[in-house]
Coordinates of C-alpha atoms and ligand atoms in Angstrom, one line a residue:
M1 CA 16.2 -44.5 -1.9
R2 CA 13.7 -42.4 0.1
T3 CA 12.1 -39.4 -1.6
S4 CA 12.5 -36.2 0.4
P5 CA 9.3 -34.1 0.9
R6 CA 11.1 -31.3 -0.8
S7 CA 11.7 -33.2 -4.0
L8 CA 8.1 -34.5 -3.9
I9 CA 6.8 -30.9 -3.8
L10 CA 9.2 -29.9 -6.5
G11 CA 8.0 -32.8 -8.6
L12 CA 4.4 -31.9 -8.0
L13 CA 5.0 -28.3 -8.9
L14 CA 6.7 -29.4 -12.1
C15 CA 3.8 -31.5 -13.0
L16 CA 1.4 -28.6 -12.4
A17 CA 3.6 -26.2 -14.4
F18 CA 4.0 -28.6 -17.3
P19 CA 1.0 -30.8 -17.3
V20 CA 2.0 -32.4 -20.6
A21 CA 5.6 -32.8 -19.8
G22 CA 6.7 -36.0 -21.3
F23 CA 3.6 -36.1 -23.4
G24 CA 4.4 -33.0 -25.4
S25 CA 3.5 -35.0 -28.4
A26 CA 1.2 -38.0 -28.4
Y27 CA 3.5 -39.5 -30.9
N28 CA 6.5 -39.8 -28.6
A29 CA 4.8 -42.9 -27.3
R30 CA 6.3 -45.2 -30.0
P31 CA 4.3 -48.4 -30.3
K32 CA 5.9 -51.7 -29.6
L33 CA 4.5 -53.2 -32.7
V34 CA 3.1 -51.9 -36.0
V35 CA 0.8 -54.4 -37.8
I36 CA -0.1 -53.7 -41.4
I37 CA -2.8 -55.9 -42.7
V38 CA -3.2 -56.0 -46.5
I39 CA -6.2 -57.9 -47.7
D40 CA -5.3 -59.2 -51.1
Q41 CA -8.2 -57.9 -53.2
F42 CA -10.6 -56.0 -51.0
R43 CA -12.6 -53.2 -52.6
G44 CA -13.0 -49.9 -50.8
D45 CA -16.8 -50.1 -50.9
Y46 CA -17.0 -53.5 -49.0
L47 CA -16.5 -51.8 -45.6
E48 CA -19.6 -49.7 -46.2
R49 CA -21.6 -52.3 -48.1
Y50 CA -21.5 -54.7 -45.1
R51 CA -21.2 -52.2 -42.3
D52 CA -24.3 -53.3 -40.5
Q53 CA -23.1 -57.0 -40.6
W54 CA -19.7 -56.5 -39.1
G55 CA -19.4 -58.0 -35.6
E56 CA -17.5 -56.5 -32.7
G57 CA -13.8 -56.1 -32.6
G58 CA -12.9 -56.8 -36.3
F59 CA -13.4 -54.1 -38.9
R60 CA -15.4 -52.2 -36.3
L61 CA -12.3 -51.7 -34.2
L62 CA -10.9 -49.6 -37.1
L63 CA -14.2 -48.1 -38.3
E64 CA -15.5 -47.1 -34.9
H65 CA -12.4 -46.7 -32.8
G66 CA -9.9 -45.8 -35.4
A67 CA -9.5 -43.5 -38.5
D68 CA -11.2 -44.7 -41.6
F69 CA -10.5 -43.2 -45.0
T70 CA -13.4 -44.0 -47.3
D71 CA -12.0 -42.5 -50.5
C72 CA -8.6 -44.1 -50.9
N73 CA -7.5 -44.8 -54.5
Y74 CA -4.4 -46.0 -56.2
D75 CA -3.2 -43.4 -58.7
Y76 CA -1.8 -45.8 -61.2
A77 CA -3.2 -48.2 -63.8
N78 CA -1.4 -51.5 -63.0
T79 CA -3.5 -52.5 -60.1
R80 CA -2.0 -56.0 -59.6
T81 CA -0.8 -57.8 -56.5
A82 CA 3.0 -57.3 -56.7
P83 CA 2.8 -53.5 -57.6
G84 CA 0.1 -53.0 -54.9
H85 CA 2.1 -54.6 -52.1
A86 CA 5.2 -52.7 -53.2
T87 CA 3.3 -49.5 -53.3
L88 CA 1.8 -49.8 -49.8
L89 CA 5.2 -50.3 -48.1
T90 CA 7.4 -48.0 -50.2
G91 CA 4.9 -45.1 -50.5
A92 CA 5.7 -44.9 -54.2
Y93 CA 4.1 -46.1 -57.4
S94 CA 5.8 -48.3 -60.0
N95 CA 7.8 -45.4 -61.4
G96 CA 9.4 -45.3 -58.0
H97 CA 9.6 -48.9 -56.8
G98 CA 10.0 -50.5 -60.2
I99 CA 7.4 -53.3 -59.8
M100 CA 4.8 -52.8 -62.6
A101 CA 3.4 -56.3 -62.8
N102 CA 3.3 -59.7 -61.2
E103 CA 5.3 -61.3 -64.0
W104 CA 6.9 -60.1 -67.2
W105 CA 8.8 -61.4 -70.2
D106 CA 12.6 -61.4 -69.6
A107 CA 14.3 -61.2 -73.0
Q108 CA 17.7 -62.2 -71.7
K109 CA 16.4 -65.2 -69.9
K110 CA 13.9 -65.9 -72.7
A111 CA 11.4 -66.7 -69.9
T112 CA 8.6 -65.2 -67.9
V113 CA 9.9 -64.1 -64.6
A114 CA 7.9 -63.2 -61.5
A115 CA 8.4 -60.0 -59.5
A116 CA 10.0 -61.7 -56.4
D117 CA 11.9 -64.5 -58.2
D118 CA 15.6 -64.6 -57.5
D119 CA 17.8 -67.2 -59.1
Q120 CA 20.6 -66.3 -56.7
T121 CA 18.5 -67.8 -53.8
K122 CA 16.9 -71.1 -53.0
L123 CA 13.7 -72.0 -51.3
V124 CA 14.0 -73.0 -47.7
G125 CA 11.6 -75.3 -45.9
I126 CA 10.8 -77.9 -48.5
P127 CA 13.1 -80.7 -49.7
G128 CA 15.0 -79.9 -52.9
G129 CA 13.8 -76.3 -52.8
G130 CA 14.0 -74.7 -56.2
P131 CA 14.9 -71.0 -57.0
G132 CA 13.9 -68.7 -54.1
A133 CA 12.6 -65.2 -53.8
S134 CA 13.9 -61.9 -52.6
P135 CA 13.1 -58.2 -53.0
H136 CA 16.0 -57.7 -55.4
N137 CA 13.8 -56.2 -58.1
L138 CA 12.6 -53.3 -55.8
L139 CA 14.1 -50.0 -56.8
A140 CA 13.0 -48.3 -53.6
D141 CA 13.2 -49.2 -49.9
T142 CA 10.3 -49.9 -47.5
L143 CA 9.0 -48.7 -44.2
G144 CA 10.6 -51.7 -42.6
D145 CA 14.0 -50.8 -44.1
E146 CA 13.8 -47.3 -42.7
L147 CA 12.8 -48.7 -39.3
K148 CA 15.9 -50.9 -39.4
L149 CA 18.1 -48.0 -40.4
A150 CA 16.8 -45.8 -37.7
T151 CA 17.2 -48.4 -35.0
Q152 CA 20.5 -49.9 -36.3
G153 CA 18.7 -53.1 -36.9
K154 CA 17.0 -53.3 -33.5
S155 CA 13.5 -53.2 -35.0
R156 CA 12.3 -56.6 -36.2
V157 CA 10.5 -56.8 -39.5
F158 CA 8.5 -59.7 -41.0
G159 CA 6.2 -60.4 -43.9
V160 CA 3.6 -63.2 -44.1
A161 CA 1.3 -64.2 -47.0
L162 CA 0.3 -67.3 -49.0
K163 CA 2.0 -65.7 -52.1
D164 CA 5.8 -64.9 -52.1
R165 CA 5.3 -61.5 -53.8
A166 CA 2.9 -60.4 -51.1
S167 CA 5.3 -61.3 -48.4
V168 CA 8.7 -60.5 -49.8
L169 CA 8.1 -57.1 -51.5
P170 CA 6.4 -55.3 -48.7
A171 CA 8.8 -56.6 -46.1
G172 CA 11.7 -55.0 -47.9
F173 CA 15.5 -55.6 -48.0
A174 CA 16.4 -55.6 -44.4
A175 CA 13.6 -57.8 -43.2
D176 CA 14.3 -60.5 -40.6
G177 CA 12.0 -62.9 -42.5
A178 CA 9.3 -63.3 -45.1
Y179 CA 7.2 -66.4 -45.2
W180 CA 4.8 -67.8 -47.7
I181 CA 3.6 -71.3 -48.6
D182 CA 4.6 -74.1 -50.9
R183 CA 1.4 -74.2 -53.0
A184 CA 1.4 -78.0 -53.4
S185 CA 1.9 -79.0 -49.8
G186 CA 0.8 -75.9 -47.9
A187 CA 4.1 -76.0 -45.9
W188 CA 5.5 -72.6 -44.8
I189 CA 8.7 -71.6 -46.7
T190 CA 11.2 -68.8 -47.0
S191 CA 14.3 -68.3 -49.1
T192 CA 18.1 -68.3 -48.5
Y193 CA 17.9 -64.5 -48.9
Y194 CA 16.7 -64.5 -45.3
R195 CA 18.1 -67.7 -43.7
N196 CA 19.4 -71.1 -44.6
E197 CA 16.9 -73.0 -42.5
L198 CA 13.5 -72.4 -41.0
P199 CA 13.6 -71.3 -37.4
K200 CA 12.7 -74.1 -35.0
W201 CA 9.2 -72.8 -34.4
A202 CA 8.4 -72.8 -38.1
Q203 CA 9.9 -76.3 -38.6
D204 CA 7.7 -77.5 -35.8
F205 CA 4.7 -75.8 -37.3
N206 CA 5.3 -77.7 -40.6
S207 CA 6.2 -81.0 -39.0
N208 CA 3.1 -81.0 -36.9
K209 CA 1.1 -81.1 -40.2
R210 CA -1.0 -78.1 -39.2
E211 CA -2.2 -77.8 -42.8
E212 CA -4.0 -81.1 -42.6
K213 CA -6.7 -79.9 -40.4
Y214 CA -7.7 -77.4 -43.2
L215 CA -8.2 -80.2 -45.7
N216 CA -11.5 -82.2 -45.9
Q217 CA -13.4 -79.3 -44.4
E218 CA -16.7 -77.7 -45.4
W219 CA -17.0 -74.0 -45.6
K220 CA -20.5 -73.1 -44.6
D221 CA -22.3 -69.7 -44.5
S222 CA -24.2 -68.4 -41.5
N223 CA -27.2 -70.4 -42.5
G224 CA -25.3 -73.6 -42.6
N225 CA -25.2 -73.9 -46.4
V226 CA -22.0 -75.5 -47.7
L227 CA -20.3 -73.0 -49.9
R228 CA -17.1 -75.0 -50.7
T229 CA -15.2 -78.0 -49.5
T230 CA -11.5 -78.6 -49.2
K231 CA -11.8 -82.3 -50.0
P232 CA -9.2 -83.4 -52.5
V233 CA -10.8 -84.9 -55.7
E234 CA -10.4 -88.7 -55.5
G235 CA -7.5 -90.0 -57.5
K236 CA -5.9 -86.6 -57.8
A237 CA -3.0 -85.2 -55.8
G238 CA -4.5 -82.4 -53.7
N239 CA -2.9 -79.0 -54.1
F240 CA -3.3 -77.0 -50.9
Y241 CA -3.4 -73.6 -52.6
D242 CA -6.1 -74.6 -55.0
L243 CA -8.2 -76.6 -52.4
V244 CA -8.0 -74.4 -49.4
G245 CA -6.9 -71.1 -51.0
S246 CA -10.4 -69.9 -52.0
T247 CA -11.9 -70.4 -48.6
P248 CA -11.6 -68.5 -45.3
L249 CA -9.7 -71.6 -44.0
A250 CA -6.7 -70.3 -45.9
N251 CA -6.8 -67.0 -43.9
D252 CA -7.2 -69.0 -40.7
Y253 CA -4.1 -70.9 -41.6
E254 CA -2.2 -67.6 -42.1
F255 CA -3.4 -66.2 -38.8
E256 CA -2.4 -69.4 -37.1
F257 CA 1.1 -69.0 -38.5
A258 CA 1.2 -65.3 -37.7
R259 CA 0.3 -65.9 -34.1
E260 CA 3.2 -68.4 -33.8
L261 CA 5.6 -65.9 -35.4
I262 CA 4.6 -63.2 -33.0
T263 CA 4.9 -65.5 -30.0
Y264 CA 8.1 -67.2 -30.8
E265 CA 9.9 -64.2 -32.4
K266 CA 8.6 -62.2 -29.4
L267 CA 7.4 -59.3 -31.5
G268 CA 6.5 -56.3 -29.5
N269 CA 8.9 -57.3 -26.8
G270 CA 12.1 -55.8 -28.1
P271 CA 14.0 -52.6 -27.5
A272 CA 12.5 -50.9 -30.6
T273 CA 9.3 -50.8 -32.6
D274 CA 8.7 -54.0 -34.6
L275 CA 6.8 -54.4 -37.8
L276 CA 4.6 -57.2 -39.2
I277 CA 3.0 -57.1 -42.6
L278 CA 0.3 -59.7 -43.0
S279 CA -1.3 -60.1 -46.4
L280 CA -4.5 -62.2 -46.6
S281 CA -4.5 -64.0 -49.9
A282 CA -7.7 -66.0 -49.8
N283 CA -10.0 -63.1 -50.6
D284 CA -8.2 -62.7 -54.0
I285 CA -8.2 -66.3 -54.9
L286 CA -12.0 -66.6 -54.3
G287 CA -12.8 -63.1 -55.8
H288 CA -11.4 -64.0 -59.2
K289 CA -13.8 -66.9 -59.5
V290 CA -17.1 -65.6 -58.1
G291 CA -16.9 -61.8 -58.4
P292 CA -17.4 -59.1 -55.8
D293 CA -21.2 -59.4 -55.7
S294 CA -21.6 -63.1 -55.0
P295 CA -22.9 -64.4 -51.7
E296 CA -19.6 -66.3 -51.3
M297 CA -17.6 -63.0 -51.4
Q298 CA -20.0 -61.6 -48.7
A299 CA -19.4 -64.7 -46.6
M300 CA -15.7 -64.4 -47.1
A301 CA -15.7 -60.8 -46.0
L302 CA -17.8 -61.7 -42.9
A303 CA -15.3 -64.5 -42.1
T304 CA -12.4 -62.1 -42.5
D305 CA -14.1 -59.8 -40.0
R306 CA -14.4 -62.5 -37.4
Q307 CA -10.8 -63.6 -38.1
L308 CA -9.5 -60.1 -37.6
A309 CA -11.5 -59.8 -34.4
G310 CA -9.8 -63.0 -33.1
F311 CA -6.4 -61.7 -34.2
F312 CA -6.9 -58.3 -32.6
E313 CA -8.0 -60.0 -29.4
F314 CA -4.8 -62.1 -29.5
L315 CA -2.7 -58.9 -30.0
G316 CA -4.5 -57.3 -27.1
H317 CA -3.7 -60.1 -24.8
Q318 CA -0.2 -60.7 -26.0
I319 CA 1.1 -57.1 -26.3
G320 CA -1.8 -54.8 -25.4
L321 CA -3.6 -52.8 -28.0
A322 CA -2.4 -49.6 -26.4
N323 CA 1.1 -50.6 -27.6
I324 CA 0.2 -51.4 -31.1
W325 CA -0.7 -49.4 -34.2
I326 CA -2.8 -51.2 -36.8
A327 CA -3.2 -50.2 -40.4
L328 CA -5.5 -51.9 -42.9
S329 CA -5.5 -51.6 -46.7
A330 CA -5.7 -53.7 -49.9
D331 CA -3.5 -54.2 -52.9
H332 CA -6.3 -53.6 -55.4
G333 CA -10.1 -53.9 -55.9
L334 CA -12.0 -56.0 -58.4
A335 CA -14.3 -55.6 -61.4
P336 CA -17.9 -57.0 -61.2
L337 CA -18.4 -60.2 -63.1
P338 CA -19.1 -59.0 -66.7
K339 CA -22.4 -60.9 -66.8
I340 CA -23.6 -59.1 -63.7
A341 CA -22.6 -55.7 -65.1
A342 CA -24.1 -56.6 -68.5
G343 CA -27.3 -57.7 -66.8
L344 CA -27.7 -54.1 -65.7
R345 CA -27.1 -52.9 -69.3
L346 CA -23.5 -51.7 -68.7
P347 CA -21.2 -52.5 -71.6
A348 CA -19.2 -55.4 -70.2
A349 CA -17.6 -58.6 -71.6
N350 CA -15.3 -61.5 -70.9
I351 CA -12.8 -61.6 -73.8
T352 CA -10.0 -64.0 -74.5
S353 CA -6.6 -62.5 -74.3
D354 CA -5.0 -65.5 -76.0
K355 CA -7.1 -64.6 -79.0
I356 CA -6.0 -60.9 -78.9
R357 CA -2.3 -62.0 -78.7
A358 CA -2.8 -64.3 -81.6
Q359 CA -4.5 -61.6 -83.6
V360 CA -1.8 -59.1 -82.8
N361 CA 1.0 -61.5 -83.7
S362 CA -0.6 -62.6 -87.0
G363 CA -1.3 -59.0 -88.0
L364 CA 2.3 -58.0 -87.3
S365 CA 3.6 -61.0 -89.1
A366 CA 1.7 -60.0 -92.2
R367 CA 2.6 -56.3 -92.0
L368 CA 6.3 -57.0 -91.4
A369 CA 6.3 -59.8 -93.9
H370 CA 8.0 -62.0 -91.4
P371 CA 6.2 -64.5 -89.3
A372 CA 7.2 -64.3 -85.6
E373 CA 5.9 -64.2 -82.0
Y374 CA 6.2 -60.5 -81.6
V375 CA 4.2 -60.4 -78.4
K376 CA 5.5 -63.0 -76.0
E377 CA 3.2 -62.3 -73.0
F378 CA -0.2 -60.7 -72.9
D379 CA -1.6 -60.3 -69.4
Y380 CA -4.7 -58.3 -70.4
P381 CA -4.3 -55.3 -70.8
V382 CA -0.5 -55.4 -70.8
A383 CA 1.6 -56.8 -73.7
W384 CA 5.3 -57.7 -73.4
L385 CA 7.2 -57.7 -76.6
N386 CA 9.9 -59.9 -78.0
P387 CA 12.8 -57.6 -78.9
E388 CA 14.6 -60.4 -80.8
A389 CA 11.8 -60.8 -83.2
F390 CA 11.6 -57.1 -83.9
A391 CA 15.4 -56.9 -84.2
A392 CA 15.3 -59.5 -86.9
V393 CA 13.2 -57.2 -89.1
K394 CA 15.2 -54.1 -88.0
V395 CA 12.3 -52.4 -86.1
S396 CA 13.2 -50.2 -83.2
E397 CA 11.7 -50.3 -79.8
Q398 CA 9.7 -47.1 -80.4
D399 CA 8.2 -48.4 -83.6
A400 CA 7.7 -51.9 -82.3
E401 CA 5.7 -50.7 -79.3
R402 CA 3.7 -48.3 -81.4
D403 CA 2.9 -51.1 -83.9
V404 CA 1.7 -53.4 -81.0
G405 CA -0.3 -50.6 -79.5
E406 CA -2.1 -49.9 -82.7
A407 CA -2.8 -53.6 -83.1
L408 CA -4.2 -53.6 -79.6
K409 CA -6.5 -50.8 -80.5
Q410 CA -7.7 -52.7 -83.6
A411 CA -8.4 -55.6 -81.2
G412 CA -10.7 -53.4 -79.1
L413 CA -8.5 -51.6 -76.5
R414 CA -9.3 -47.9 -76.1
A415 CA -5.8 -46.5 -76.2
Y416 CA -2.2 -47.4 -75.2
Y417 CA 1.0 -46.2 -73.6
T418 CA 4.4 -47.5 -74.6
R419 CA 7.4 -48.1 -72.4
F420 CA 9.4 -45.8 -74.7
Q421 CA 6.9 -43.0 -74.3
L422 CA 6.5 -43.3 -70.5
E423 CA 10.3 -43.4 -70.0
R424 CA 10.3 -39.9 -71.5
G425 CA 7.4 -38.7 -69.4
D426 CA 5.5 -38.3 -72.6
A427 CA 1.9 -38.6 -71.6
P428 CA -1.1 -36.2 -71.9
N429 CA -1.5 -33.8 -68.9
T430 CA -4.6 -35.6 -67.8
E431 CA -5.7 -37.6 -64.7
L432 CA -5.4 -40.8 -66.8
G433 CA -2.0 -39.7 -68.3
L434 CA -0.6 -39.4 -64.8
K435 CA -1.9 -42.8 -63.8
Y436 CA 0.1 -44.3 -66.7
L437 CA 3.2 -42.3 -65.8
H438 CA 2.9 -43.8 -62.3
S439 CA 2.7 -47.2 -63.9
Y440 CA 6.1 -47.0 -65.7
S441 CA 9.0 -49.2 -64.7
P442 CA 12.5 -49.4 -66.3
L443 CA 12.4 -53.1 -65.5
A444 CA 10.3 -55.5 -67.5
G445 CA 11.7 -55.1 -71.0
W446 CA 9.7 -53.7 -73.9
Y447 CA 6.0 -53.4 -73.1
V448 CA 2.7 -51.7 -74.0
L449 CA 0.1 -50.8 -71.5
G450 CA -3.3 -51.1 -73.2
V451 CA -6.1 -49.0 -71.9
P452 CA -9.1 -51.4 -71.7
P453 CA -12.7 -50.4 -71.9
P454 CA -14.2 -50.6 -68.4
F455 CA -15.8 -53.9 -67.4
T456 CA -13.9 -55.9 -69.9
I457 CA -12.1 -59.0 -68.5
G458 CA -9.2 -60.7 -70.3
F459 CA -10.4 -64.3 -69.7
V460 CA -13.6 -66.3 -69.6
G461 CA -15.3 -67.5 -66.5
G462 CA -14.4 -65.0 -63.8
T463 CA -13.3 -61.5 -63.2
D464 CA -10.1 -59.5 -62.7
H465 CA -8.3 -56.3 -61.7
A466 CA -5.4 -54.4 -63.4
T467 CA -7.2 -51.3 -64.8
P468 CA -7.1 -47.6 -63.8
Y469 CA -10.8 -47.6 -63.0
N470 CA -12.2 -47.0 -59.6
Y471 CA -13.5 -50.5 -59.1
D472 CA -9.8 -51.6 -59.2
T473 CA -8.2 -48.5 -57.5
H474 CA -10.6 -48.0 -54.6
V475 CA -9.3 -49.7 -51.4
P476 CA -9.8 -49.4 -47.7
L477 CA -7.3 -47.3 -45.7
A478 CA -7.9 -47.4 -41.9
F479 CA -5.8 -46.9 -38.8
Y480 CA -6.1 -47.9 -35.2
G481 CA -3.8 -46.7 -32.4
L482 CA -3.1 -43.9 -30.0
P483 CA -2.1 -41.2 -32.5
F484 CA -5.2 -41.6 -34.7
Q485 CA -8.3 -39.5 -34.1
T486 CA -11.4 -41.6 -34.4
G487 CA -13.5 -40.7 -37.3
T488 CA -14.6 -41.3 -40.9
Y489 CA -12.5 -39.2 -43.3
R490 CA -13.8 -38.5 -46.7
T491 CA -10.8 -36.5 -47.8
R492 CA -8.9 -37.9 -50.8
A493 CA -6.2 -40.4 -49.8
E494 CA -3.9 -42.8 -51.5
P495 CA -2.2 -46.0 -50.5
V496 CA 1.1 -44.2 -50.8
D497 CA 0.1 -42.0 -47.8
L498 CA 0.2 -45.0 -45.4
V499 CA 4.0 -45.2 -44.9
P500 CA 4.9 -41.5 -44.9
T501 CA 2.2 -41.1 -42.2
L502 CA 3.6 -43.9 -40.0
A503 CA 7.2 -42.8 -40.7
S504 CA 6.4 -39.3 -39.6
L505 CA 4.7 -40.5 -36.4
L506 CA 7.6 -42.9 -35.7
G507 CA 10.1 -40.0 -36.2
I508 CA 12.0 -41.8 -38.9
N509 CA 12.6 -41.1 -42.6
A510 CA 10.0 -42.1 -45.1
P511 CA 11.2 -44.7 -47.6
T512 CA 13.5 -43.5 -50.4
H513 CA 10.9 -42.9 -53.1
S514 CA 7.9 -42.2 -50.9
I515 CA 5.6 -39.5 -52.5
G516 CA 2.6 -39.8 -50.2
R517 CA 1.4 -37.1 -47.8
V518 CA 1.1 -37.3 -44.0
L519 CA -2.6 -37.8 -43.3
T520 CA -2.6 -34.9 -40.8
E521 CA -6.4 -34.6 -40.6
M522 CA -6.6 -37.8 -38.6
L523 CA -3.8 -37.2 -36.1
V524 CA -4.6 -36.5 -32.5
P525 CA -3.6 -32.9 -31.7
A526 CA -0.2 -32.9 -30.0
R527 CA -1.1 -30.2 -27.5
R528 CA -4.1 -28.4 -26.1
G529 CA -5.2 -25.7 -28.5
A530 CA -2.3 -26.5 -30.8
T531 CA -4.4 -27.3 -33.8
T532 CA -7.9 -25.9 -33.5
S533 CA -9.4 -22.9 -31.9
N534 CA -11.7 -24.9 -29.6
G535 CA -8.7 -26.7 -28.4
G536 CA -9.9 -30.1 -29.5
P537 CA -9.9 -32.3 -32.6
D538 CA -11.8 -30.5 -35.3
R539 CA -15.1 -32.5 -35.2
N540 CA -16.8 -29.8 -37.2
S541 CA -14.7 -30.4 -40.2
P542 CA -17.1 -31.6 -43.0
A543 CA -14.7 -34.3 -43.9
V544 CA -14.7 -35.9 -40.5
E545 CA -17.6 -37.7 -38.9
G546 CA -16.5 -38.3 -35.4
R547 CA -17.7 -41.6 -33.9
N548 CA -17.7 -40.1 -30.5
F549 CA -15.6 -42.8 -29.0
W550 CA -13.6 -40.2 -27.1
P551 CA -15.9 -37.7 -25.3
A552 CA -16.3 -34.6 -27.4
S553 CA -15.2 -32.4 -24.4
D554 CA -11.9 -34.2 -24.3
G555 CA -10.0 -31.7 -26.4
F556 CA -6.6 -33.0 -25.2
I557 CA -6.1 -36.5 -24.0
S558 CA -2.7 -37.3 -22.6
T559 CA -1.0 -40.3 -23.9
K560 CA -1.4 -41.9 -20.5
T561 CA -5.2 -41.4 -20.5
R562 CA -5.5 -42.6 -24.0
A563 CA -3.4 -45.6 -23.2
A564 CA -5.8 -46.4 -20.3
R565 CA -8.7 -46.1 -22.6
M566 CA -7.1 -48.3 -25.2
R567 CA -6.8 -50.9 -22.5
T568 CA -10.5 -50.6 -22.0
T569 CA -11.0 -51.1 -25.7
T570 CA -8.8 -54.2 -25.4
L571 CA -11.2 -55.6 -22.8
Q572 CA -14.2 -54.8 -25.0
V573 CA -12.6 -56.4 -27.9
G574 CA -12.0 -59.5 -25.8
G575 CA -15.7 -59.6 -24.9
P576 CA -17.0 -62.1 -22.3
R577 CA -14.6 -64.8 -21.7
Ligands
ZN601 ZN1 -3.7 -59.1 -55.3

């Protein structure tokens, strides 16, 4: 059809009259794909600590061309992997999503159960797969679930991690797939909750024995020093998770799988916004062994930076960075190795939680004149009680939890909160009290949350997280994409702010129990002069340190223009080819 001169002129006039028509809001340009990268154990200070060592296109893509929140802290005490991943994608704390630990004592089953375990399902992808995993313990839905609801299932949602809990919980109920590995063989698996057999591409991935190239490797630092090897010990059956897990090779393996998933599932090519949650597990496995201040952890962080750069480059070529939003965070931080902290004269110690559990049990056995295993599980600083043992001596939950709490104090913990007490909202009106109210879950039986002294670790020979202290709660929170105004933001933020912000921009509901706020300070103003008097992003705000990636005069940048610039960024990320 030919365009008449009259309609051309009319069109031109319309364009002049409404220069932002169609771009009234920068956010109307829905991305093709949202990628949320969760680094399993990455403390909020690392991005700053190694800032001058980051290469191009990895963390710098977010730090220099995205929005970086430097002061993001979890506002709860149980800073563990399962709660952290659930928090990030539900926008709620444990009192909303129900996941308060990785594992807990199940009095009915008389067994320890893990957060994503589901006996009603079977593992898929390994012969004779045992009990599988599902999000059935979640009491709240996720960003992916809301995307699914808003698009009547057209959005596609996937989770990938080495650990089931880090893949299944953030992906949510309606996810198309969640993948993790069989720890022994390294094979990628899923559960019958999602499907009865692996998709062809994942079967091929496993049958090509891709995991083998990560074995018998040396991990070297930039000076060529061998930090670790993935060579199985002679005469011992190699366990992929143990051998490869604590090296950057494990993250390479995850990225390789994620690339295949994006390619074969055609993520970013559908009729609606797709979502991928990728949790990098290797950082956590190593961190527990060597602590946050070791040269190995630095080498791991630098390797993660290069791996991210490679992945972002792949996304740029595959889908175009202008079509993608990226968010980066972590499920928790990490305490320094006690010997490092003690060396600086901070009060710090490795203690043995088995000893504390034995001490509590023998104390209670004497006091109640009835020997029993009153505390079944003690994952420092949290104790799970054995209701049966207390019932035998006619002690109520309230009294049982108080008795255990007092025994924990005797054993050196500073204070305690009981399940009974938290269920009633009975906590002091303090910052710490609120953190423990946020840690409550009606799941997980009878329990007592001990308040540990800072810098105490519940086992010997490494370090841990799971406290309300800043070294555990401080995590990165950074965004890259068209709606996000480049800058360093020192305003207070929480991981629960991630999904309500994305939901708002996507024009969908936030997850059911989301309590976070929309991080409005980082959003590109929707219209000229709509937000600040000078018509541009407020670069004078003391909380924002603009990186000047967009010219300062560019008060309003249309989606089209920004998209064009993003493509330029894509090229820069790619670098010389
Ligand atoms: Zn973790």
